[in-house]
Every structure is written in structure tokens, then in C-alpha cells.
Amino acid sequence: MTSISKEYYQILLSQSICSATGCSFLFYAPIAALGTWFRVHRALAFGIVTAGSSLGGVVLPIMVDRLVVRVGFGWAMRSTAFLFLGLLVIGNLTIKSRLPPPRKKFSMMEFVTPFAERPFLLLTAAAFMIYLGAFLPFTFIIVQAKTEGMSTGLADYLVSIMNAASTFGRILPAHLGDRYGVFNVMILLTVFGGIVTLAIWLPAGSNAPLIVYGALYGFASGCFLSIVPAMVASISDIRKLGTRTGSLYAVASIGVLIGSPIGGAIVNDQAGHFSGTIVFCGVSLLLGSALAIMSRHALVGFGLKKKV
């Protein structure tokens, strides 16, 4: 649909509705199936699987940019679709849950009842706050870099740099999460992401700090964007992992939806300056980490050395 779109509403339908709906199916079903196969190294398994999206984030921006120049926008989109189709055939043939589907009749209340649990409710609030700001660097760093004088050729690679670092950020922290606790690792990396946003991105005015920030934030974001399913699994009956993960992301996705428009509105209100949006990003991450700490406390209390 995107390849033949000519009007804005067509892009909206194809990307914001059709593509987004498909991506939801592609994410939640495999994550739920994967969680049934692992217990000891569950976080690492989630990290390895979600690292594929970071690798795609490295390759696709460069690939699409080159294809648009060589074959035009339409065939660039079709070529990307054919690539996705081939990969999805492999995925559909290999993904399988260890547990059989539940026999009881499905009820919408199953999506609501998890919020009666204080740790889950606080974790959901944490995910919402984190996702409210987490995607702002991916959305605005290229535009901001160009306003600071970075060449278009270099600025266009910033998101690929962030995604490359995110690949390692999804695997290494996940391994540490299995060893020291997924809550502990996620909280530390989220705080780190908020600090580098305020300490490096906010005052950045040249190429070097922007590139350094992209790498550091990309690594941190790899953790707090991918380890949440492992956190849900750690406080859930594994047979209900798919439902509970869906409940959390139904709320957290609202943060993703409104975060970038809020960031854009702040930029417009500041006459094209990005400082307010950067502060909004950093504060959202720090508030999200505070809520994650509260969720951890609801689980195990104040014990700093407890693996959770």
C-alpha cells in the first residue's frame, strides 16, 4: 500500500494502521511463545530475539535510502516488503509455543485483572513513562544534528549508529539480567539513559558529542526497550505471559503514540530549539526508572542485593 500511496491519508492508513497492526501481531505472539521455552536464561533469549530489530534498524535506513535513489520510492518499498516476506516465512515455520493454547473461553477481564497487582501496575506505569520519552532521540536527533551544522551525509547515519549500539544493549544487559536480576539491570540502564540525555545530548553543539550520545543512548535503550517482557515474565504465570504482556503494552504504547507529538510541540513552542524536548526525554526516563524502583520495592522491599 505504501508503495502506491500518493496522498497523506493513504500513508496514514498503510503505515499508521495496517503496518502498526501487523507489527503488533509480529511482536507479541513470538514473545509469548518464546517465554514458554526458557526459565534460567529467559532474559537473554528475549534479548537475542529483539536484537534482530536493532540489526534491522541498522540496515534498513541505509538500504531504503540507497534504493530510493536508484529505483524510486515505489520499488524501494516493494523491495523492503519482499525482504520482510521472506523473513516472515522462516519465522512462521519455526515459531511454536511449548504450551498448548488454553482451553477455557477467552475473557477481556484477563487483560484487566493484572492491574490489581501492585508490582504489575507500577511496572506498567514505569513502561509508559519510559516509552513516553524513549523514542524522542530516534525521532529528533537527525534534525537537531543538522541544525547544529552536521552534514546531511553524517547526520543520516546517527539512527543507524544508535541501532548498532542497541544491538549490544539488548544482548549484554539481558545476560546480566539473568544473573543479577532483570529489574536491577533495567533500572540502572534507564537511569544511565536519562543521565546521558541530560548531560551529553542537552549541551551538545557539535558532531562529536552527538555521535557519542547516539552510541551511549543506543546501548542503554536496547536494554530498557527489550527487557520489559522478561520483567513481565518474572512476575507472571508463564501460561498468561501473552495476555499480561499485551496488557502492559496496551498502556505503554500510548506513551509511544503521544511522546513524539509532544516533543514536536515543544520544539515548535521554542521556535525550533530542542532543549525542552531533550529535558522532557531525560526526565521521562528518570521518572520511569523511579516507578520501576517502586515496582521492585513492591516485590522484594528495600533489599538492594536481592536478585529480582
mmCIF file of C-alpha atoms in Angstrom:
data_model
loop_
_atom_site.group_PDB
_atom_site.id
_atom_site.type_symbol
_atom_site.label_atom_id
_atom_site.label_comp_id
_atom_site.label_asym_id
_atom_site.label_seq_id
_atom_site.Cartn_x
_atom_site.Cartn_y
_atom_site.Cartn_z
ATOM 1 C CA MET A 1 0.000 0.000 0.000
ATOM 2 C CA THR A 2 2.767 2.425 0.882
ATOM 3 C CA SER A 3 4.485 1.879 -2.465
ATOM 4 C CA ILE A 4 1.458 3.203 -4.375
ATOM 5 C CA SER A 5 0.383 5.886 -1.896
ATOM 6 C CA LYS A 6 0.077 9.405 -3.292
ATOM 7 C CA GLU A 7 -1.912 11.209 -0.604
ATOM 8 C CA TYR A 8 -1.297 11.751 3.101
ATOM 9 C CA TYR A 9 -4.351 9.733 4.181
ATOM 10 C CA GLN A 10 -3.040 6.763 2.174
ATOM 11 C CA ILE A 11 0.293 6.892 4.009
ATOM 12 C CA LEU A 12 -1.644 7.171 7.280
ATOM 13 C CA LEU A 13 -3.743 4.097 6.506
ATOM 14 C CA SER A 14 -0.849 1.970 5.294
ATOM 15 C CA GLN A 15 1.757 2.883 7.902
ATOM 16 C CA SER A 16 -0.168 4.018 10.975
ATOM 17 C CA ILE A 17 -2.927 1.397 10.842
ATOM 18 C CA CYS A 18 -2.096 -1.591 8.615
ATOM 19 C CA SER A 19 1.632 -1.719 9.296
ATOM 20 C CA ALA A 20 1.242 -0.991 13.010
ATOM 21 C CA THR A 21 -1.402 -3.703 13.423
ATOM 22 C CA GLY A 22 0.790 -6.223 11.650
ATOM 23 C CA CYS A 23 3.802 -5.298 13.757
ATOM 24 C CA SER A 24 1.760 -5.879 16.913
ATOM 25 C CA PHE A 25 0.998 -9.431 15.803
ATOM 26 C CA LEU A 26 4.638 -9.949 14.861
ATOM 27 C CA PHE A 27 5.891 -8.819 18.274
ATOM 28 C CA TYR A 28 3.539 -10.209 20.915
ATOM 29 C CA ALA A 29 2.903 -13.707 19.575
ATOM 30 C CA PRO A 30 6.602 -14.669 19.196
ATOM 31 C CA ILE A 31 7.481 -13.088 22.559
ATOM 32 C CA ALA A 32 4.741 -15.075 24.290
ATOM 33 C CA ALA A 33 5.828 -18.295 22.559
ATOM 34 C CA LEU A 34 9.496 -17.699 23.333
ATOM 35 C CA GLY A 35 8.859 -17.207 27.045
ATOM 36 C CA THR A 36 7.461 -20.729 27.385
ATOM 37 C CA TRP A 37 10.765 -22.334 26.374
ATOM 38 C CA PHE A 38 13.154 -20.626 28.801
ATOM 39 C CA ARG A 39 13.363 -20.149 32.551
ATOM 40 C CA VAL A 40 17.022 -19.711 33.555
ATOM 41 C CA HIS A 41 18.173 -17.720 30.504
ATOM 42 C CA ARG A 42 14.830 -16.166 29.613
ATOM 43 C CA ALA A 43 16.036 -12.542 29.544
ATOM 44 C CA LEU A 44 18.957 -13.446 27.275
ATOM 45 C CA ALA A 45 16.589 -15.263 24.932
ATOM 46 C CA PHE A 46 14.361 -12.184 24.749
ATOM 47 C CA GLY A 47 17.434 -10.010 24.219
ATOM 48 C CA ILE A 48 18.770 -12.090 21.338
ATOM 49 C CA VAL A 49 15.397 -12.180 19.591
ATOM 50 C CA THR A 50 14.731 -8.454 19.959
ATOM 51 C CA ALA A 51 18.290 -7.676 18.836
ATOM 52 C CA GLY A 52 17.062 -8.566 15.368
ATOM 53 C CA SER A 53 15.017 -5.372 15.305
ATOM 54 C CA SER A 54 18.135 -3.359 16.105
ATOM 55 C CA LEU A 55 20.030 -5.037 13.285
ATOM 56 C CA GLY A 56 17.133 -4.172 11.008
ATOM 57 C CA GLY A 57 17.364 -0.611 12.275
ATOM 58 C CA VAL A 58 20.991 -0.509 11.165
ATOM 59 C CA VAL A 59 20.425 -1.964 7.709
ATOM 60 C CA LEU A 60 17.007 -0.665 6.666
ATOM 61 C CA PRO A 61 17.593 3.113 6.840
ATOM 62 C CA ILE A 62 20.704 2.765 4.697
ATOM 63 C CA MET A 63 19.101 0.229 2.354
ATOM 64 C CA VAL A 64 15.930 2.260 1.787
ATOM 65 C CA ASP A 65 17.907 5.473 1.278
ATOM 66 C CA ARG A 66 20.014 3.812 -1.430
ATOM 67 C CA LEU A 67 17.025 2.121 -3.077
ATOM 68 C CA VAL A 68 15.009 5.336 -3.268
ATOM 69 C CA VAL A 69 17.879 6.952 -5.183
ATOM 70 C CA ARG A 70 18.392 4.001 -7.531
ATOM 71 C CA VAL A 71 14.915 2.590 -8.221
ATOM 72 C CA GLY A 72 12.498 5.165 -6.812
ATOM 73 C CA PHE A 73 10.256 5.212 -3.757
ATOM 74 C CA GLY A 74 7.709 2.698 -5.016
ATOM 75 C CA TRP A 75 10.158 -0.112 -5.735
ATOM 76 C CA ALA A 76 12.138 0.718 -2.611
ATOM 77 C CA MET A 77 9.009 -0.060 -0.572
ATOM 78 C CA ARG A 78 8.233 -3.187 -2.614
ATOM 79 C CA SER A 79 11.792 -4.481 -2.240
ATOM 80 C CA THR A 80 11.561 -3.967 1.510
ATOM 81 C CA ALA A 81 8.217 -5.801 1.564
ATOM 82 C CA PHE A 82 9.706 -8.774 -0.321
ATOM 83 C CA LEU A 83 12.557 -8.901 2.197
ATOM 84 C CA PHE A 84 10.066 -8.903 5.073
ATOM 85 C CA LEU A 85 8.004 -11.602 3.377
ATOM 86 C CA GLY A 86 10.977 -13.942 3.056
ATOM 87 C CA LEU A 87 11.985 -13.459 6.684
ATOM 88 C CA LEU A 88 8.413 -13.913 7.913
ATOM 89 C CA VAL A 89 8.074 -17.221 6.086
ATOM 90 C CA ILE A 90 11.041 -18.505 8.094
ATOM 91 C CA GLY A 91 9.585 -17.142 11.327
ATOM 92 C CA ASN A 92 6.122 -18.599 10.767
ATOM 93 C CA LEU A 93 7.585 -22.032 10.054
ATOM 94 C CA THR A 94 9.817 -22.108 13.133
ATOM 95 C CA ILE A 95 7.970 -20.328 15.976
ATOM 96 C CA LYS A 96 5.997 -22.604 18.279
ATOM 97 C CA SER A 97 4.866 -22.366 21.895
ATOM 98 C CA ARG A 98 5.902 -25.124 24.300
ATOM 99 C CA LEU A 99 2.498 -24.979 25.999
ATOM 100 C CA PRO A 100 -0.839 -25.775 24.310
ATOM 101 C CA PRO A 101 -3.353 -22.940 23.928
ATOM 102 C CA PRO A 102 -5.750 -22.524 26.881
ATOM 103 C CA ARG A 103 -8.989 -24.446 26.574
ATOM 104 C CA LYS A 104 -11.157 -22.056 28.559
ATOM 105 C CA LYS A 105 -13.153 -19.331 26.864
ATOM 106 C CA PHE A 106 -11.288 -16.061 26.494
ATOM 107 C CA SER A 107 -12.467 -13.103 28.572
ATOM 108 C CA MET A 108 -11.487 -9.444 28.238
ATOM 109 C CA MET A 109 -11.221 -9.341 32.029
ATOM 110 C CA GLU A 110 -7.972 -11.285 31.701
ATOM 111 C CA PHE A 111 -6.420 -8.092 30.314
ATOM 112 C CA VAL A 112 -7.717 -6.051 33.263
ATOM 113 C CA THR A 113 -7.081 -8.260 36.299
ATOM 114 C CA PRO A 114 -3.249 -7.942 36.192
ATOM 115 C CA PHE A 115 -3.581 -4.259 37.105
ATOM 116 C CA ALA A 116 -4.937 -5.292 40.504
ATOM 117 C CA GLU A 117 -1.391 -6.430 41.347
ATOM 118 C CA ARG A 118 0.669 -3.516 42.655
ATOM 119 C CA PRO A 119 4.037 -4.622 41.158
ATOM 120 C CA PHE A 120 2.451 -5.087 37.726
ATOM 121 C CA LEU A 121 0.580 -1.781 37.906
ATOM 122 C CA LEU A 122 3.749 0.109 38.847
ATOM 123 C CA LEU A 123 5.764 -1.680 36.149
ATOM 124 C CA THR A 124 3.136 -0.683 33.583
ATOM 125 C CA ALA A 125 3.314 2.937 34.748
ATOM 126 C CA ALA A 126 7.115 2.755 34.510
ATOM 127 C CA ALA A 127 6.951 1.396 30.958
ATOM 128 C CA PHE A 128 4.521 4.167 29.984
ATOM 129 C CA MET A 129 6.812 6.911 31.312
ATOM 130 C CA ILE A 130 9.931 5.378 29.779
ATOM 131 C CA TYR A 131 8.311 4.889 26.372
ATOM 132 C CA LEU A 132 6.945 8.439 26.532
ATOM 133 C CA GLY A 133 10.492 9.738 26.125
ATOM 134 C CA ALA A 134 12.494 6.767 24.884
ATOM 135 C CA PHE A 135 11.870 7.272 21.158
ATOM 136 C CA LEU A 136 12.460 11.031 21.091
ATOM 137 C CA PRO A 137 16.199 10.691 20.335
ATOM 138 C CA PHE A 138 15.417 8.400 17.391
ATOM 139 C CA THR A 139 12.853 10.921 16.130
ATOM 140 C CA PHE A 140 14.697 14.211 16.593
ATOM 141 C CA ILE A 141 18.449 13.636 16.723
ATOM 142 C CA ILE A 142 18.934 13.801 12.934
ATOM 143 C CA VAL A 143 17.011 17.068 12.627
ATOM 144 C CA GLN A 144 18.802 18.546 15.627
ATOM 145 C CA ALA A 145 22.204 17.441 14.331
ATOM 146 C CA LYS A 146 21.577 19.202 11.019
ATOM 147 C CA THR A 147 20.579 22.408 12.813
ATOM 148 C CA GLU A 148 23.871 22.187 14.735
ATOM 149 C CA GLY A 149 25.806 22.064 11.460
ATOM 150 C CA MET A 150 26.353 18.339 10.962
ATOM 151 C CA SER A 151 26.464 17.336 7.302
ATOM 152 C CA THR A 152 23.421 15.563 5.907
ATOM 153 C CA GLY A 153 25.511 12.533 4.967
ATOM 154 C CA LEU A 154 26.757 12.050 8.524
ATOM 155 C CA ALA A 155 23.517 13.004 10.282
ATOM 156 C CA ASP A 156 21.569 10.390 8.336
ATOM 157 C CA TYR A 157 23.766 7.693 9.901
ATOM 158 C CA LEU A 158 23.031 8.696 13.504
ATOM 159 C CA VAL A 159 19.983 6.451 13.825
ATOM 160 C CA SER A 160 21.964 3.543 12.371
ATOM 161 C CA ILE A 161 24.695 4.223 14.949
ATOM 162 C CA MET A 162 22.088 4.187 17.709
ATOM 163 C CA ASN A 163 20.585 0.938 16.448
ATOM 164 C CA ALA A 164 24.008 -0.682 16.111
ATOM 165 C CA ALA A 165 24.754 0.139 19.754
ATOM 166 C CA SER A 166 21.244 -1.003 20.658
ATOM 167 C CA THR A 167 22.044 -4.467 19.298
ATOM 168 C CA PHE A 168 24.663 -4.943 22.005
ATOM 169 C CA GLY A 169 22.412 -3.189 24.523
ATOM 170 C CA ARG A 170 19.742 -5.820 24.023
ATOM 171 C CA ILE A 171 22.032 -8.827 24.483
ATOM 172 C CA LEU A 172 24.653 -7.954 27.128
ATOM 173 C CA PRO A 173 22.282 -6.387 29.703
ATOM 174 C CA ALA A 174 19.857 -9.271 29.142
ATOM 175 C CA HIS A 175 22.624 -11.723 30.035
ATOM 176 C CA LEU A 176 23.410 -9.662 33.135
ATOM 177 C CA GLY A 177 19.691 -9.572 33.924
ATOM 178 C CA ASP A 178 19.567 -13.361 34.097
ATOM 179 C CA ARG A 179 22.479 -13.252 36.504
ATOM 180 C CA TYR A 180 21.721 -10.236 38.690
ATOM 181 C CA GLY A 181 18.006 -9.633 38.125
ATOM 182 C CA VAL A 182 16.112 -8.041 35.253
ATOM 183 C CA PHE A 183 14.640 -5.279 37.423
ATOM 184 C CA ASN A 184 18.073 -4.348 38.760
ATOM 185 C CA VAL A 185 19.700 -4.139 35.335
ATOM 186 C CA MET A 186 16.787 -2.329 33.697
ATOM 187 C CA ILE A 187 16.667 0.332 36.411
ATOM 188 C CA LEU A 188 20.411 1.007 36.159
ATOM 189 C CA LEU A 189 20.377 1.315 32.355
ATOM 190 C CA THR A 190 17.274 3.520 32.351
ATOM 191 C CA VAL A 191 18.871 5.891 34.864
ATOM 192 C CA PHE A 192 22.006 5.858 32.708
ATOM 193 C CA GLY A 193 19.938 6.717 29.616
ATOM 194 C CA GLY A 194 18.322 9.653 31.405
ATOM 195 C CA ILE A 195 21.651 10.948 32.696
ATOM 196 C CA VAL A 196 23.450 10.833 29.327
ATOM 197 C CA THR A 197 20.452 12.540 27.718
ATOM 198 C CA LEU A 198 20.663 15.478 30.122
ATOM 199 C CA ALA A 199 24.457 15.516 30.455
ATOM 200 C CA ILE A 200 25.524 14.939 26.820
ATOM 201 C CA TRP A 201 22.633 15.484 24.407
ATOM 202 C CA LEU A 202 21.310 18.647 26.067
ATOM 203 C CA PRO A 203 24.550 20.682 25.823
ATOM 204 C CA ALA A 204 25.747 19.010 22.585
ATOM 205 C CA GLY A 205 26.589 21.561 19.911
ATOM 206 C CA SER A 206 28.982 19.715 17.619
ATOM 207 C CA ASN A 207 29.429 16.386 15.867
ATOM 208 C CA ALA A 208 31.493 14.513 18.462
ATOM 209 C CA PRO A 209 29.112 14.711 21.453
ATOM 210 C CA LEU A 210 26.122 13.893 19.250
ATOM 211 C CA ILE A 211 27.820 10.749 17.933
ATOM 212 C CA VAL A 212 28.967 9.740 21.429
ATOM 213 C CA TYR A 213 25.482 10.316 22.768
ATOM 214 C CA GLY A 214 23.957 8.273 19.952
ATOM 215 C CA ALA A 215 26.181 5.305 20.798
ATOM 216 C CA LEU A 216 25.680 5.522 24.577
ATOM 217 C CA TYR A 217 21.950 6.109 24.417
ATOM 218 C CA GLY A 218 21.537 3.423 21.779
ATOM 219 C CA PHE A 219 23.165 0.898 24.120
ATOM 220 C CA ALA A 220 21.011 1.945 27.084
ATOM 221 C CA SER A 221 17.799 1.996 25.052
ATOM 222 C CA GLY A 222 18.499 -1.514 23.831
ATOM 223 C CA CYS A 223 18.080 -2.672 27.408
ATOM 224 C CA PHE A 224 15.040 -0.775 28.602
ATOM 225 C CA LEU A 225 13.163 -1.258 25.324
ATOM 226 C CA SER A 226 13.707 -5.030 25.172
ATOM 227 C CA ILE A 227 13.961 -6.352 28.725
ATOM 228 C CA VAL A 228 10.406 -5.418 29.759
ATOM 229 C CA PRO A 229 8.904 -8.747 28.522
ATOM 230 C CA ALA A 230 11.406 -10.587 30.734
ATOM 231 C CA MET A 231 10.327 -8.395 33.655
ATOM 232 C CA VAL A 232 6.682 -9.261 32.993
ATOM 233 C CA ALA A 233 7.594 -12.952 32.772
ATOM 234 C CA SER A 234 9.399 -12.779 36.124
ATOM 235 C CA ILE A 235 6.180 -11.743 37.904
ATOM 236 C CA SER A 236 3.693 -13.798 35.876
ATOM 237 C CA ASP A 237 2.299 -17.258 35.399
ATOM 238 C CA ILE A 238 4.063 -18.237 32.190
ATOM 239 C CA ARG A 239 0.765 -19.550 30.768
ATOM 240 C CA LYS A 240 -0.580 -15.986 30.915
ATOM 241 C CA LEU A 241 2.543 -14.258 29.608
ATOM 242 C CA GLY A 242 0.991 -13.266 26.283
ATOM 243 C CA THR A 243 -2.078 -11.723 27.890
ATOM 244 C CA ARG A 244 -0.127 -9.894 30.592
ATOM 245 C CA THR A 245 2.462 -8.597 28.138
ATOM 246 C CA GLY A 246 -0.359 -7.350 25.936
ATOM 247 C CA SER A 247 -1.985 -5.608 28.911
ATOM 248 C CA LEU A 248 1.228 -3.781 29.765
ATOM 249 C CA TYR A 249 1.980 -2.718 26.213
ATOM 250 C CA ALA A 250 -1.615 -1.599 25.629
ATOM 251 C CA VAL A 251 -0.875 1.143 28.161
ATOM 252 C CA ALA A 252 2.819 1.673 27.373
ATOM 253 C CA SER A 253 2.105 2.064 23.656
ATOM 254 C CA ILE A 254 0.088 5.189 24.436
ATOM 255 C CA GLY A 255 3.356 6.711 25.626
ATOM 256 C CA VAL A 256 4.950 5.834 22.288
ATOM 257 C CA LEU A 257 1.965 7.322 20.447
ATOM 258 C CA ILE A 258 1.943 10.694 22.208
ATOM 259 C CA GLY A 259 5.655 11.083 23.009
ATOM 260 C CA SER A 260 6.858 12.312 19.628
ATOM 261 C CA PRO A 261 3.936 14.721 19.051
ATOM 262 C CA ILE A 262 4.592 16.210 22.497
ATOM 263 C CA GLY A 263 8.283 16.522 21.644
ATOM 264 C CA GLY A 264 7.440 18.183 18.342
ATOM 265 C CA ALA A 265 5.038 20.595 20.035
ATOM 266 C CA ILE A 266 7.770 21.588 22.494
ATOM 267 C CA VAL A 267 10.201 22.235 19.625
ATOM 268 C CA ASN A 268 7.623 24.410 17.870
ATOM 269 C CA ASP A 269 6.868 26.284 21.087
ATOM 270 C CA GLN A 270 10.595 27.008 21.474
ATOM 271 C CA ALA A 271 10.910 28.325 17.924
ATOM 272 C CA GLY A 272 12.897 25.335 16.680
ATOM 273 C CA HIS A 273 15.114 24.813 19.724
ATOM 274 C CA PHE A 274 15.409 21.265 21.064
ATOM 275 C CA SER A 275 16.419 21.853 24.700
ATOM 276 C CA GLY A 276 12.881 21.481 26.057
ATOM 277 C CA THR A 277 12.311 18.228 24.185
ATOM 278 C CA ILE A 278 15.642 16.861 25.407
ATOM 279 C CA VAL A 279 14.780 17.722 29.020
ATOM 280 C CA PHE A 280 11.362 16.116 28.543
ATOM 281 C CA CYS A 281 13.077 12.954 27.280
ATOM 282 C CA GLY A 282 15.575 12.775 30.139
ATOM 283 C CA VAL A 283 13.004 13.490 32.851
ATOM 284 C CA SER A 284 10.604 10.883 31.417
ATOM 285 C CA LEU A 285 13.323 8.240 31.621
ATOM 286 C CA LEU A 286 14.246 9.178 35.183
ATOM 287 C CA LEU A 287 10.603 9.202 36.301
ATOM 288 C CA GLY A 288 10.123 5.828 34.624
ATOM 289 C CA SER A 289 13.117 4.422 36.483
ATOM 290 C CA ALA A 290 11.663 5.764 39.756
ATOM 291 C CA LEU A 291 8.407 3.914 39.069
ATOM 292 C CA ALA A 292 10.384 0.760 38.234
ATOM 293 C CA ILE A 293 12.134 1.109 41.603
ATOM 294 C CA MET A 294 8.717 1.346 43.264
ATOM 295 C CA SER A 295 7.620 -1.812 41.426
ATOM 296 C CA ARG A 296 10.758 -3.586 42.612
ATOM 297 C CA HIS A 297 10.078 -2.424 46.171
ATOM 298 C CA ALA A 298 6.539 -3.804 45.967
ATOM 299 C CA LEU A 299 8.068 -7.178 45.081
ATOM 300 C CA VAL A 300 11.008 -7.526 47.489
ATOM 301 C CA GLY A 301 11.176 -4.443 49.688
ATOM 302 C CA PHE A 302 14.314 -2.369 50.129
ATOM 303 C CA GLY A 303 16.850 -5.195 49.761
ATOM 304 C CA LEU A 304 19.421 -3.746 47.350
ATOM 305 C CA LYS A 305 21.288 -7.037 46.977
ATOM 306 C CA LYS A 306 18.238 -9.108 46.104
ATOM 307 C CA LYS A 307 18.087 -10.576 42.623
ATOM 308 C CA VAL A 308 14.825 -9.526 41.059
#
